[in-house]
Coordinates of C-alpha atoms in Angstrom, one line a residue:
Chain A
L1 CA 84.2 84.6 97.8
N2 CA 86.6 87.6 97.2
E3 CA 88.1 89.2 99.9
F4 CA 85.4 91.9 99.9
E5 CA 82.6 89.5 100.5
L6 CA 84.6 87.8 103.3
I7 CA 85.1 90.7 105.3
A8 CA 81.3 92.0 104.5
R9 CA 80.3 88.3 105.5
Y10 CA 82.0 87.8 108.7
F11 CA 82.5 91.1 110.1
Q12 CA 80.8 94.2 108.6
S13 CA 78.8 95.9 111.3
S14 CA 74.8 95.8 110.6
Q15 CA 74.6 98.8 112.1
Y16 CA 77.3 101.4 112.5
S17 CA 76.9 104.2 115.0
D18 CA 76.6 108.0 113.6
D19 CA 80.3 108.7 113.7
V20 CA 80.8 106.2 110.8
L21 CA 79.8 108.1 107.4
L22 CA 81.3 105.2 105.4
G23 CA 81.9 101.5 106.5
V24 CA 83.1 98.3 105.2
G25 CA 82.4 98.3 101.2
D26 CA 84.2 100.9 99.7
D27 CA 87.9 102.0 98.7
A28 CA 88.2 103.4 102.5
A29 CA 86.1 104.4 105.3
V30 CA 85.3 108.1 106.6
V31 CA 84.5 108.5 110.4
T32 CA 83.8 112.1 112.2
V33 CA 86.3 112.6 114.9
P34 CA 84.3 114.9 117.2
D35 CA 85.3 118.4 117.6
G36 CA 88.0 119.1 120.6
F37 CA 89.3 115.6 120.3
K38 CA 92.3 114.3 118.3
L39 CA 93.0 111.0 116.6
V40 CA 94.9 108.4 118.6
T41 CA 95.9 105.8 116.2
S42 CA 98.3 102.5 116.7
V43 CA 98.9 99.3 114.6
D44 CA 100.1 95.5 116.1
T45 CA 100.5 92.4 114.3
I46 CA 100.3 89.1 115.6
V47 CA 101.8 86.0 113.9
E48 CA 101.5 82.1 114.6
G49 CA 104.3 80.9 116.9
V50 CA 106.0 84.5 118.1
H51 CA 102.8 86.1 119.6
F52 CA 100.6 83.2 120.2
P53 CA 101.2 79.3 120.2
N54 CA 100.9 77.4 116.9
N55 CA 97.7 75.7 116.4
S56 CA 95.8 78.4 118.9
A57 CA 91.9 78.5 118.9
A58 CA 91.0 80.7 116.3
A59 CA 89.0 82.9 118.9
D60 CA 92.0 83.1 121.0
I61 CA 93.8 85.0 118.2
A62 CA 91.1 87.0 117.3
Y63 CA 90.7 88.1 120.9
R64 CA 94.6 88.5 121.2
A65 CA 94.6 90.9 118.0
L66 CA 91.9 93.2 118.8
A67 CA 93.0 93.1 122.8
V68 CA 96.5 94.4 122.4
N69 CA 95.4 97.1 120.4
L70 CA 92.9 98.0 122.6
S71 CA 95.5 98.2 125.4
D72 CA 97.4 100.9 123.3
M73 CA 94.3 102.9 123.5
A74 CA 94.3 102.3 127.5
A75 CA 98.0 103.4 127.7
M76 CA 97.2 106.6 125.9
G77 CA 94.2 107.4 127.6
A78 CA 92.1 107.3 124.5
I79 CA 88.8 106.0 123.8
P80 CA 88.6 103.4 121.2
K81 CA 86.4 104.0 118.5
W82 CA 87.2 102.1 115.0
F83 CA 89.4 99.4 113.7
T84 CA 90.6 97.8 110.6
L85 CA 91.6 94.1 110.4
S86 CA 94.1 92.7 107.8
L87 CA 93.8 89.1 107.7
C88 CA 96.2 87.0 106.1
I89 CA 95.5 83.4 106.1
P90 CA 96.5 79.9 104.6
T91 CA 93.1 79.5 103.6
I92 CA 89.5 79.7 104.1
D93 CA 88.2 77.4 106.8
E94 CA 84.5 78.3 107.7
T95 CA 84.9 76.9 111.1
W96 CA 88.0 78.7 111.7
M97 CA 86.5 82.0 110.3
N98 CA 83.7 81.6 112.6
G99 CA 85.6 81.2 115.4
F100 CA 87.6 83.9 114.7
A101 CA 84.7 86.4 113.7
K102 CA 82.3 85.5 116.8
S103 CA 85.5 86.1 119.1
L104 CA 86.4 89.3 117.3
N105 CA 82.8 90.7 117.2
A106 CA 82.6 89.9 120.6
L107 CA 85.3 92.1 122.0
A108 CA 84.5 94.8 119.6
S109 CA 81.1 94.7 120.9
Q110 CA 82.0 95.0 124.2
F111 CA 84.4 98.2 124.0
K112 CA 82.0 99.6 121.4
V113 CA 84.6 99.4 119.0
Q114 CA 83.5 99.0 115.1
L115 CA 85.1 97.4 112.3
I116 CA 85.5 100.1 109.3
G117 CA 87.7 98.4 107.2
G118 CA 89.8 95.4 106.2
D119 CA 91.4 93.3 103.9
T120 CA 91.8 89.7 103.5
V121 CA 94.9 88.1 101.7
K122 CA 96.1 84.7 101.3
G123 CA 99.3 83.6 103.0
P124 CA 101.0 82.3 106.5
L125 CA 99.0 83.4 109.2
N126 CA 99.3 86.9 109.9
I127 CA 96.5 89.4 111.8
S128 CA 97.2 92.9 111.9
V129 CA 94.8 95.6 113.5
Q130 CA 95.1 99.0 113.2
I131 CA 93.0 101.0 115.7
M132 CA 91.5 104.1 116.3
G133 CA 90.5 106.1 119.1
V134 CA 90.0 109.7 120.3
V135 CA 91.0 111.5 123.1
E136 CA 90.4 115.1 124.5
Q137 CA 92.5 118.1 123.3
D138 CA 95.9 118.1 125.0
H139 CA 94.8 115.3 127.5
W140 CA 96.6 112.1 126.1
L141 CA 99.3 110.1 128.5
T142 CA 102.8 109.4 126.9
R143 CA 105.5 107.4 128.1
S144 CA 107.8 110.3 128.1
G145 CA 106.3 112.2 131.1
A146 CA 107.8 110.7 134.0
Q147 CA 109.6 113.2 136.7
P148 CA 112.2 111.9 139.6
D149 CA 110.0 110.8 142.6
D150 CA 107.3 110.2 140.7
L151 CA 105.5 106.9 142.3
I152 CA 105.6 103.9 139.9
V153 CA 102.3 101.9 139.8
V154 CA 101.2 98.9 137.8
S155 CA 97.9 97.7 137.8
G156 CA 96.8 94.0 138.1
K157 CA 99.2 91.0 138.7
P158 CA 101.8 91.1 136.1
G159 CA 103.4 87.7 135.5
E160 CA 100.4 85.7 135.5
A161 CA 99.9 86.0 131.7
A162 CA 103.4 84.5 131.2
G163 CA 102.6 81.9 134.0
G164 CA 99.6 81.0 132.0
L165 CA 101.5 80.6 128.9
R166 CA 104.1 78.7 130.2
L167 CA 101.5 76.2 131.7
L168 CA 100.1 76.3 128.0
M169 CA 103.3 75.4 126.5
N170 CA 104.4 72.5 128.9
A171 CA 101.1 70.9 129.2
H172 CA 101.3 67.1 128.6
S173 CA 97.8 67.0 127.9
S174 CA 95.3 69.7 126.5
L175 CA 93.2 69.4 129.7
H176 CA 94.1 71.9 132.3
D177 CA 92.1 70.4 135.5
S178 CA 93.7 72.8 138.0
H179 CA 91.3 75.8 138.7
H180 CA 94.8 77.6 139.1
E181 CA 96.1 76.3 136.2
Q182 CA 93.1 77.3 134.3
Q183 CA 92.7 80.9 135.5
L184 CA 96.5 81.5 134.7
I185 CA 95.7 80.4 131.1
E186 CA 92.8 82.6 131.0
R187 CA 95.0 85.6 132.3
F188 CA 97.3 84.9 129.1
L189 CA 94.3 83.9 126.6
R190 CA 92.3 87.1 127.6
P191 CA 93.9 90.2 129.0
V192 CA 91.4 92.5 129.7
P193 CA 92.4 96.0 128.0
R194 CA 92.9 98.8 130.8
I195 CA 90.5 101.6 129.1
A196 CA 88.7 102.6 132.2
L197 CA 92.0 102.8 134.2
G198 CA 93.6 104.7 131.3
R199 CA 90.7 107.3 130.8
E200 CA 91.1 108.3 134.4
L201 CA 94.8 108.4 134.6
R202 CA 94.5 111.1 132.3
S203 CA 94.2 113.5 135.2
I204 CA 96.8 112.1 137.4
A205 CA 99.3 110.3 135.8
H206 CA 102.6 111.7 134.3
A207 CA 103.8 108.9 132.2
A208 CA 101.7 105.6 131.1
M209 CA 102.2 102.3 129.0
D210 CA 101.3 99.0 128.8
M211 CA 103.0 96.6 129.5
S212 CA 103.7 93.7 126.6
D213 CA 107.2 92.8 127.3
G214 CA 108.0 92.1 130.3
L215 CA 107.7 94.9 133.7
L216 CA 111.2 95.4 133.6
T217 CA 111.8 95.7 130.1
D218 CA 108.5 97.9 130.0
L219 CA 109.8 100.0 132.6
K220 CA 113.6 100.5 131.4
K221 CA 111.4 101.5 128.0
L222 CA 109.2 104.3 129.9
C223 CA 112.4 105.7 132.2
F224 CA 114.3 105.8 128.6
A225 CA 111.6 107.6 127.1
S226 CA 111.3 109.9 130.2
N227 CA 115.0 110.3 130.4
C228 CA 114.8 109.5 134.0
G229 CA 115.8 106.4 136.0
A230 CA 113.8 104.3 138.6
R231 CA 114.4 102.2 141.7
L232 CA 111.9 99.1 141.7
Q233 CA 111.1 97.4 145.4
L234 CA 110.9 93.9 144.4
D235 CA 109.3 93.3 147.9
D236 CA 106.7 95.6 146.8
L237 CA 105.9 93.7 143.4
P238 CA 102.0 92.5 143.5
K239 CA 101.6 89.2 145.0
S240 CA 99.8 86.3 142.8
S241 CA 98.2 83.7 144.7
L242 CA 97.7 81.7 141.2
L243 CA 101.6 82.0 140.8
A244 CA 102.5 81.0 144.1
A245 CA 100.5 77.8 143.4
M246 CA 102.1 76.6 140.7
F247 CA 105.5 78.4 140.8
D248 CA 108.2 78.6 143.4
P249 CA 109.2 82.0 144.6
E250 CA 112.0 82.5 142.3
Q251 CA 110.1 81.5 139.3
C252 CA 107.3 83.9 140.6
E253 CA 109.8 87.0 140.6
Q254 CA 111.1 85.9 137.0
L255 CA 107.5 85.8 135.8
I256 CA 106.5 89.0 137.4
L257 CA 109.8 90.8 136.3
N258 CA 110.0 89.3 133.0
G259 CA 107.3 87.8 131.9
G260 CA 105.2 89.6 128.9
D261 CA 101.5 89.4 127.6
D262 CA 100.3 91.2 130.6
Y263 CA 98.9 94.4 129.1
E264 CA 98.5 95.8 132.2
L265 CA 99.1 99.7 132.8
L266 CA 102.6 100.9 134.2
F267 CA 102.4 104.5 135.2
T268 CA 103.9 107.1 137.3
I269 CA 102.1 110.0 139.5
P270 CA 103.3 112.7 141.8
S271 CA 102.9 111.3 145.2
A272 CA 100.6 114.1 145.9
S273 CA 98.0 112.1 143.4
L274 CA 98.1 109.2 145.8
Q275 CA 94.9 109.2 147.2
Q276 CA 93.2 110.3 144.0
L277 CA 94.7 107.3 142.7
I278 CA 93.3 104.9 145.4
S279 CA 89.9 106.2 144.8
I280 CA 90.1 105.6 141.2
S281 CA 91.3 102.2 141.6
N282 CA 88.6 101.4 144.2
A283 CA 85.9 103.0 141.8
I284 CA 86.6 100.8 138.7
G285 CA 87.9 97.8 140.7
V286 CA 91.3 97.6 139.1
R287 CA 94.0 96.8 141.8
C288 CA 97.1 99.1 141.5
T289 CA 100.1 98.6 143.1
L290 CA 103.2 101.0 144.0
I291 CA 106.3 99.3 143.0
G292 CA 109.1 102.1 143.3
V293 CA 110.0 105.4 142.5
I294 CA 111.1 107.3 139.3
T295 CA 114.5 108.6 140.0
A296 CA 117.2 111.4 138.4
G297 CA 119.4 108.5 137.1
D298 CA 119.2 106.7 133.9
Q299 CA 119.3 103.4 135.4
V300 CA 116.6 101.2 136.4
E301 CA 117.7 99.8 140.3
C302 CA 116.4 96.7 141.9
M303 CA 115.9 97.0 145.5
R304 CA 115.4 93.8 148.0
G305 CA 115.0 96.1 150.8
N306 CA 117.6 98.1 151.2
E307 CA 119.8 96.2 149.1
Q308 CA 120.6 96.8 145.2
V309 CA 120.0 93.4 143.3
T310 CA 121.0 92.7 140.1
V311 CA 118.2 91.2 138.2
A312 CA 118.7 89.5 134.7
D313 CA 116.1 91.4 132.1
S314 CA 115.1 89.0 129.6
G315 CA 112.5 90.9 128.3
Y316 CA 111.2 90.0 124.7
D317 CA 112.7 91.1 121.5
H318 CA 111.2 89.4 118.0
F319 CA 114.3 89.3 116.5
K320 CA 117.0 88.3 119.4
Chain B
L1 CA 117.5 96.4 117.8
N2 CA 114.0 95.7 119.0
E3 CA 111.0 96.1 116.8
F4 CA 110.8 99.6 118.2
E5 CA 114.1 100.6 117.1
L6 CA 114.1 99.3 114.1
I7 CA 110.9 101.7 113.2
A8 CA 113.0 104.5 114.4
R9 CA 115.9 104.0 112.7
Y10 CA 114.7 103.3 109.2
F11 CA 111.3 105.4 108.9
Q12 CA 111.3 108.0 111.9
S13 CA 110.6 111.0 110.6
S14 CA 113.0 113.7 112.0
Q15 CA 110.4 116.4 111.4
Y16 CA 106.7 115.7 111.5
S17 CA 104.4 118.5 110.6
D18 CA 102.4 120.3 113.0
D19 CA 99.1 118.1 112.6
V20 CA 101.4 115.2 114.3
L21 CA 101.3 115.8 117.9
L22 CA 102.8 112.4 118.5
G23 CA 104.8 110.2 116.1
V24 CA 106.3 106.6 116.3
G25 CA 107.8 106.0 119.5
D26 CA 104.5 106.0 121.9
D27 CA 102.3 103.3 122.1
A28 CA 100.2 105.4 119.7
A29 CA 100.4 108.2 117.8
V30 CA 98.1 111.3 118.1
V31 CA 97.4 113.6 115.4
T32 CA 95.1 116.4 114.5
V33 CA 92.1 116.3 112.0
P34 CA 91.4 119.8 110.8
D35 CA 88.1 121.3 111.4
G36 CA 85.5 120.7 108.8
F37 CA 87.2 117.5 107.3
K38 CA 86.5 113.9 107.9
L39 CA 89.1 110.9 108.8
V40 CA 89.1 108.5 105.4
T41 CA 91.1 105.5 106.6
S42 CA 92.0 102.2 104.7
V43 CA 94.5 99.2 105.1
D44 CA 96.1 97.1 102.4
T45 CA 98.3 94.2 102.9
I46 CA 100.7 93.0 100.3
V47 CA 102.3 89.4 100.1
E48 CA 105.0 87.9 98.5
G49 CA 103.8 85.6 95.9
V50 CA 100.5 86.9 95.7
H51 CA 100.7 90.7 95.2
F52 CA 104.1 91.0 93.9
P53 CA 106.4 88.2 92.6
N54 CA 109.1 86.4 95.0
N55 CA 112.3 87.9 95.1
S56 CA 111.0 91.3 94.0
A57 CA 113.6 94.5 95.0
A58 CA 112.9 95.8 98.6
A59 CA 112.4 99.1 96.8
D60 CA 109.7 97.7 94.6
I61 CA 108.0 96.2 97.5
A62 CA 108.3 99.2 99.6
Y63 CA 106.7 101.5 96.8
R64 CA 103.7 99.1 96.2
A65 CA 102.8 99.0 99.7
L66 CA 102.3 102.5 100.0
A67 CA 101.1 103.3 96.5
V68 CA 98.0 101.0 96.8
N69 CA 97.0 102.8 99.7
L70 CA 97.5 106.2 98.2
S71 CA 95.4 105.1 95.5
D72 CA 92.6 104.6 98.0
M73 CA 92.9 108.0 99.0
A74 CA 92.7 108.8 95.3
A75 CA 89.7 107.1 94.9
M76 CA 88.1 109.0 98.0
G77 CA 89.0 112.2 96.6
A78 CA 91.0 112.2 99.8
I79 CA 94.0 114.4 100.8
P80 CA 96.4 111.5 102.4
K81 CA 98.0 112.2 105.4
W82 CA 99.4 109.8 107.7
F83 CA 100.2 106.0 107.5
T84 CA 101.4 103.2 110.1
L85 CA 103.6 100.5 108.7
S86 CA 103.2 96.7 109.7
L87 CA 106.5 95.0 108.5
C88 CA 106.7 91.5 109.0
I89 CA 110.2 90.1 107.7
P90 CA 111.7 86.5 108.1
T91 CA 115.0 88.2 109.3
I92 CA 116.9 91.6 109.4
D93 CA 118.9 92.3 106.1
E94 CA 120.5 95.8 106.6
T95 CA 120.8 96.1 102.6
W96 CA 117.0 94.9 102.2
M97 CA 115.9 97.3 105.2
N98 CA 117.6 100.2 103.5
G99 CA 116.3 99.7 100.4
F100 CA 112.8 99.3 101.6
A101 CA 113.1 102.4 103.5
K102 CA 114.4 104.5 101.1
S103 CA 111.8 104.0 98.3
L104 CA 109.0 104.1 101.2
N105 CA 110.3 107.2 102.5
A106 CA 111.1 108.7 99.2
L107 CA 107.0 107.9 98.1
A108 CA 105.8 109.4 101.4
S109 CA 107.7 112.4 101.0
Q110 CA 106.3 112.8 97.2
F111 CA 103.2 112.7 98.4
K112 CA 103.3 114.4 101.6
V113 CA 102.6 111.6 104.0
Q114 CA 104.2 110.9 107.4
L115 CA 104.8 107.6 108.7
I116 CA 103.3 107.7 112.8
G117 CA 103.3 104.1 113.8
G118 CA 104.5 100.6 113.1
D119 CA 105.5 97.5 113.9
T120 CA 108.2 94.9 113.0
V121 CA 107.5 91.0 113.7
K122 CA 109.4 88.4 112.4
G123 CA 107.6 86.3 110.1
P124 CA 106.9 85.3 106.4
L125 CA 107.2 88.3 104.6
N126 CA 103.7 90.4 104.5
I127 CA 103.6 94.5 104.7
S128 CA 100.5 96.2 105.7
V129 CA 100.0 99.8 105.5
Q130 CA 97.0 101.7 107.0
I131 CA 96.8 104.8 105.3
M132 CA 94.7 108.1 106.7
G133 CA 93.7 111.0 104.9
V134 CA 91.1 113.7 105.3
V135 CA 88.2 115.0 103.1
E136 CA 86.2 118.0 103.2
Q137 CA 82.9 117.5 105.3
D138 CA 80.1 115.5 102.7
H139 CA 82.3 116.1 99.5
W140 CA 84.2 112.3 99.8
L141 CA 83.9 109.9 96.4
T142 CA 82.1 106.7 96.6
R143 CA 81.5 103.6 94.5
S144 CA 77.8 103.6 94.8
G145 CA 76.9 106.7 93.6
A146 CA 76.7 106.0 90.1
Q147 CA 73.5 106.9 88.1
P148 CA 72.0 105.5 84.6
D149 CA 73.4 107.8 81.8
D150 CA 76.7 108.5 83.6
L151 CA 79.5 108.3 81.4
I152 CA 81.9 105.8 82.3
V153 CA 85.7 107.0 82.6
V154 CA 89.0 105.6 83.3
S155 CA 92.2 107.5 83.7
G156 CA 95.4 106.4 82.3
K157 CA 96.2 103.2 80.3
P158 CA 94.7 100.1 82.0
G159 CA 96.3 97.0 80.9
E160 CA 99.5 98.4 80.7
A161 CA 100.6 97.0 84.7
A162 CA 99.4 93.7 83.7
G163 CA 101.4 93.7 80.4
G164 CA 104.3 94.7 82.5
L165 CA 103.9 92.1 85.0
R166 CA 103.5 89.4 82.5
L167 CA 107.1 90.6 80.6
L168 CA 108.4 90.5 84.3
M169 CA 107.3 86.9 84.9
N170 CA 108.1 85.5 81.6
A171 CA 111.6 87.0 81.2
H172 CA 114.3 84.4 80.3
S173 CA 116.6 86.7 81.6
S174 CA 116.8 89.5 84.0
L175 CA 117.8 92.1 81.4
H176 CA 114.6 94.2 79.9
D177 CA 116.5 95.8 76.8
S178 CA 113.8 97.0 75.1
H179 CA 112.7 100.3 76.0
H180 CA 108.8 99.2 75.2
E181 CA 109.5 96.7 77.7
Q182 CA 111.4 98.7 80.6
Q183 CA 108.2 100.9 80.2
L184 CA 105.6 98.7 81.1
I185 CA 107.5 96.8 83.5
E186 CA 107.9 100.2 85.3
R187 CA 104.1 100.7 84.9
F188 CA 103.6 97.7 86.9
L189 CA 106.3 98.3 89.6
R190 CA 105.7 102.0 89.9
P191 CA 102.1 102.6 89.5
V192 CA 101.1 106.7 90.0
P193 CA 98.3 107.1 92.9
R194 CA 95.9 109.5 91.0
I195 CA 95.4 111.7 93.8
A196 CA 95.5 114.9 92.0
L197 CA 92.6 113.7 89.9
G198 CA 90.9 112.3 93.0
R199 CA 90.8 116.0 94.4
E200 CA 89.2 117.2 91.8
L201 CA 86.4 114.5 90.6
R202 CA 84.9 115.3 94.3
S203 CA 82.8 118.3 92.4
I204 CA 81.9 116.4 89.2
A205 CA 82.1 112.6 90.1
H206 CA 79.2 110.7 90.5
A207 CA 80.8 107.2 91.6
A208 CA 84.7 106.5 91.9
M209 CA 87.2 103.5 92.6
D210 CA 90.5 102.7 92.1
M211 CA 91.0 99.6 89.6
S212 CA 93.2 96.9 91.1
D213 CA 91.7 93.5 90.0
G214 CA 91.1 94.5 86.6
L215 CA 88.6 96.8 84.6
L216 CA 86.0 94.5 84.0
T217 CA 85.6 93.2 87.7
D218 CA 86.2 96.5 88.9
L219 CA 83.5 97.9 86.7
K220 CA 80.8 95.3 88.0
K221 CA 82.0 95.9 91.6
L222 CA 81.3 99.8 90.9
C223 CA 77.8 99.0 89.3
F224 CA 77.2 96.4 92.1
A225 CA 77.7 98.9 94.5
S226 CA 75.8 101.6 92.8
N227 CA 72.9 99.3 92.0
C228 CA 72.6 99.8 88.6
G229 CA 74.3 98.4 85.0
A230 CA 76.8 99.5 82.4
R231 CA 77.4 99.1 78.4
L232 CA 81.2 99.4 77.8
Q233 CA 82.5 100.0 74.5
L234 CA 85.3 97.7 73.5
D235 CA 86.5 100.2 70.7
D236 CA 86.4 103.1 73.2
L237 CA 89.1 101.3 75.6
P238 CA 92.1 103.4 75.8
K239 CA 94.8 102.3 73.4
S240 CA 98.3 101.7 74.3
S241 CA 100.9 101.8 72.2
L242 CA 103.3 100.4 74.6
L243 CA 101.0 96.8 74.7
A244 CA 100.8 97.4 70.9
A245 CA 104.3 96.9 70.6
M246 CA 104.6 93.7 72.8
F247 CA 101.4 92.0 72.6
D248 CA 98.9 90.7 69.6
P249 CA 95.6 93.0 69.5
E250 CA 93.4 90.1 71.0
Q251 CA 96.1 89.9 73.9
C252 CA 96.1 93.8 74.4
E253 CA 92.4 93.8 75.2
Q254 CA 92.7 90.7 77.4
L255 CA 95.2 92.9 79.4
I256 CA 93.1 96.1 79.2
L257 CA 89.6 94.2 80.3
N258 CA 91.2 91.9 82.9
G259 CA 94.7 92.9 83.9
G260 CA 94.9 94.1 87.1
D261 CA 97.3 96.3 89.1
D262 CA 96.3 99.2 87.1
Y263 CA 95.5 101.9 90.1
E264 CA 93.8 104.2 87.8
L265 CA 90.7 105.5 88.7
L266 CA 87.2 104.5 87.4
F267 CA 84.4 106.7 87.5
T268 CA 81.2 107.9 86.4
I269 CA 80.1 111.5 85.7
P270 CA 76.9 113.0 84.4
S271 CA 77.3 114.3 80.5
A272 CA 77.2 117.7 81.6
S273 CA 80.1 117.7 83.1
L274 CA 82.1 116.4 79.9
Q275 CA 83.7 119.7 79.4
Q276 CA 84.8 120.3 83.1
L277 CA 86.4 116.7 82.8
I278 CA 88.3 117.6 79.9
S279 CA 89.2 120.8 81.7
I280 CA 90.5 118.8 84.6
S281 CA 92.8 116.1 82.6
N282 CA 94.3 118.7 80.9
A283 CA 95.1 120.9 84.0
I284 CA 96.6 118.1 85.8
G285 CA 98.2 116.2 82.5
V286 CA 96.0 112.9 83.3
R287 CA 94.6 111.4 80.1
C288 CA 91.1 110.6 80.8
T289 CA 88.9 108.4 78.4
L290 CA 85.1 107.6 77.9
I291 CA 84.4 104.1 77.8
G292 CA 80.8 103.5 78.2
V293 CA 77.5 104.6 79.9
I294 CA 76.0 103.6 83.2
T295 CA 72.6 102.0 82.6
A296 CA 69.7 101.0 84.6
G297 CA 69.8 97.1 84.4
D298 CA 72.3 95.4 86.4
Q299 CA 74.6 93.9 83.8
V300 CA 77.9 95.1 82.2
E301 CA 77.6 94.5 78.5
C302 CA 80.1 94.8 76.4
M303 CA 79.7 96.2 72.9
R304 CA 82.0 96.2 69.7
G305 CA 80.3 98.7 67.5
N306 CA 76.4 97.9 68.1
E307 CA 76.9 94.2 68.5
Q308 CA 77.0 93.0 72.3
V309 CA 79.9 90.4 72.8
T310 CA 80.6 87.8 75.3
V311 CA 84.1 88.7 77.4
A312 CA 85.6 86.4 79.7
D313 CA 85.9 88.3 83.5
S314 CA 88.8 87.0 84.9
G315 CA 89.7 89.4 87.6
Y316 CA 91.7 88.7 90.1
D317 CA 90.9 86.6 93.4
H318 CA 93.3 86.0 96.0
F319 CA 91.2 82.8 97.1
K320 CA 90.3 81.3 93.8

């Protein structure tokens, strides 16, 4: 099997949609970006021992590789359409490849994204996915548009993924019997890209991003990009009964503020759009929580009640 | 420095062209594919010890990473426009990063392609570039369009890159004094993407691909994709005085047939277009050589004079 046949054998779609004029198998793929739409693209690479635990299941690795890229499309308000896969693996193990491909193909199918190119090379495990999507002319989301007095909102329950990872890493056995435990681990292993929410936010959000490094770190990035500050209400952070069942209150807050891997959306809206956000949240069934306001400053202040408190920001840095 | 700042610091363009609506620094980039054009995209990943020798200079690695992707655009007849970079490096070495970035930025500037996204992660050296280009509606090149009686043509001097690599690997000292030697090594280290040729070939070529794995292997791929065979005239293979100066005739032929890394174009044209090809070749200053004809069969026959001979096909396979 050469690299070409590998991609064809495991990943090639038998049936492309009409927008794919040339798929896997030539020197490049050719696709149509519809009139009135812009191309949105991003790359995310995941490496064993850095982005996922050593000896993770192939299915989990594949899911993560594509999901984190889909999440970037969600953060832009884009419709994900196509992706390429660069798979660097030490050796070809049929079972591993089947597990990887099945999981990748299932997630791709769920979000209607098509693999249009790929590369397999021999080397230390490294999976790079490049995602391409489309978005209506002048209607994409950025992280740089937040304005003072905007409300700061997060989707879902940040911290649960990090809680799940902690349980996964600290487990003395590979069995996770508790239902809570299993659910938290699932949050880490199967983050749900918030595509539908991102699409809806185009009409109301001033700024948006997906959270991968931790709420506090990511909020600071959003503020930096928007040239503003924020006042975060710690008491308003979304409570997680799953986290509460497994960790003490202080740990919970730490996980919520500094746990990464959530791939929830962090965004700001003008207060006038609050009612509309509630309608959106109800319509698509994704919980959204107000956690603070954007300020004219350049600091992210954490408030407990009316009192400002200092919170360690231990956001993720690959090279720290 | 987080991964974001790394990309911004070393690679972010200060000035994007108008087609880049949002560049490096957000969750994704946003670009415009012009009306009447299709998006062409491809990914190529290079790994130390597989695609380039261990301890290669950062500048050489960067050049290769982008050049092989530009070559895919050439093979499609596309205009390269944008790329993303996923850089997996064991550690941040300022000198290495500067050498890498300077070389990458220089080649990008030469071919007017813009870096619009990236990712840096910590891990074993692995560089993945995703290239995006545009091509006129219905006017791209594929490897599947060859027809019986088409003339088979190669650009440049295949084999020289492989000759250069052999010299590089066998060198007893790091000094390559001979001018011939230096030139061959340069052919390996600095393959020139045949963008201008690819663009011109859109009007005459039935099939095209770029050669990375060796002429014979790549010709077989083209024939397989086109559902046809080929008759290759060994006596017509382009002669290289550089190779002849360093290797015996048998070695030269082996390098030409089975040496990879050339990134020259292999293409087929109807014989009626020969005069036009000569004009194109002269106009853009790229040598093109007729090396055989496409047949209705399914084999690639190698002819020496009127006699069919057997030639070992030792084309490159990462997982062999």
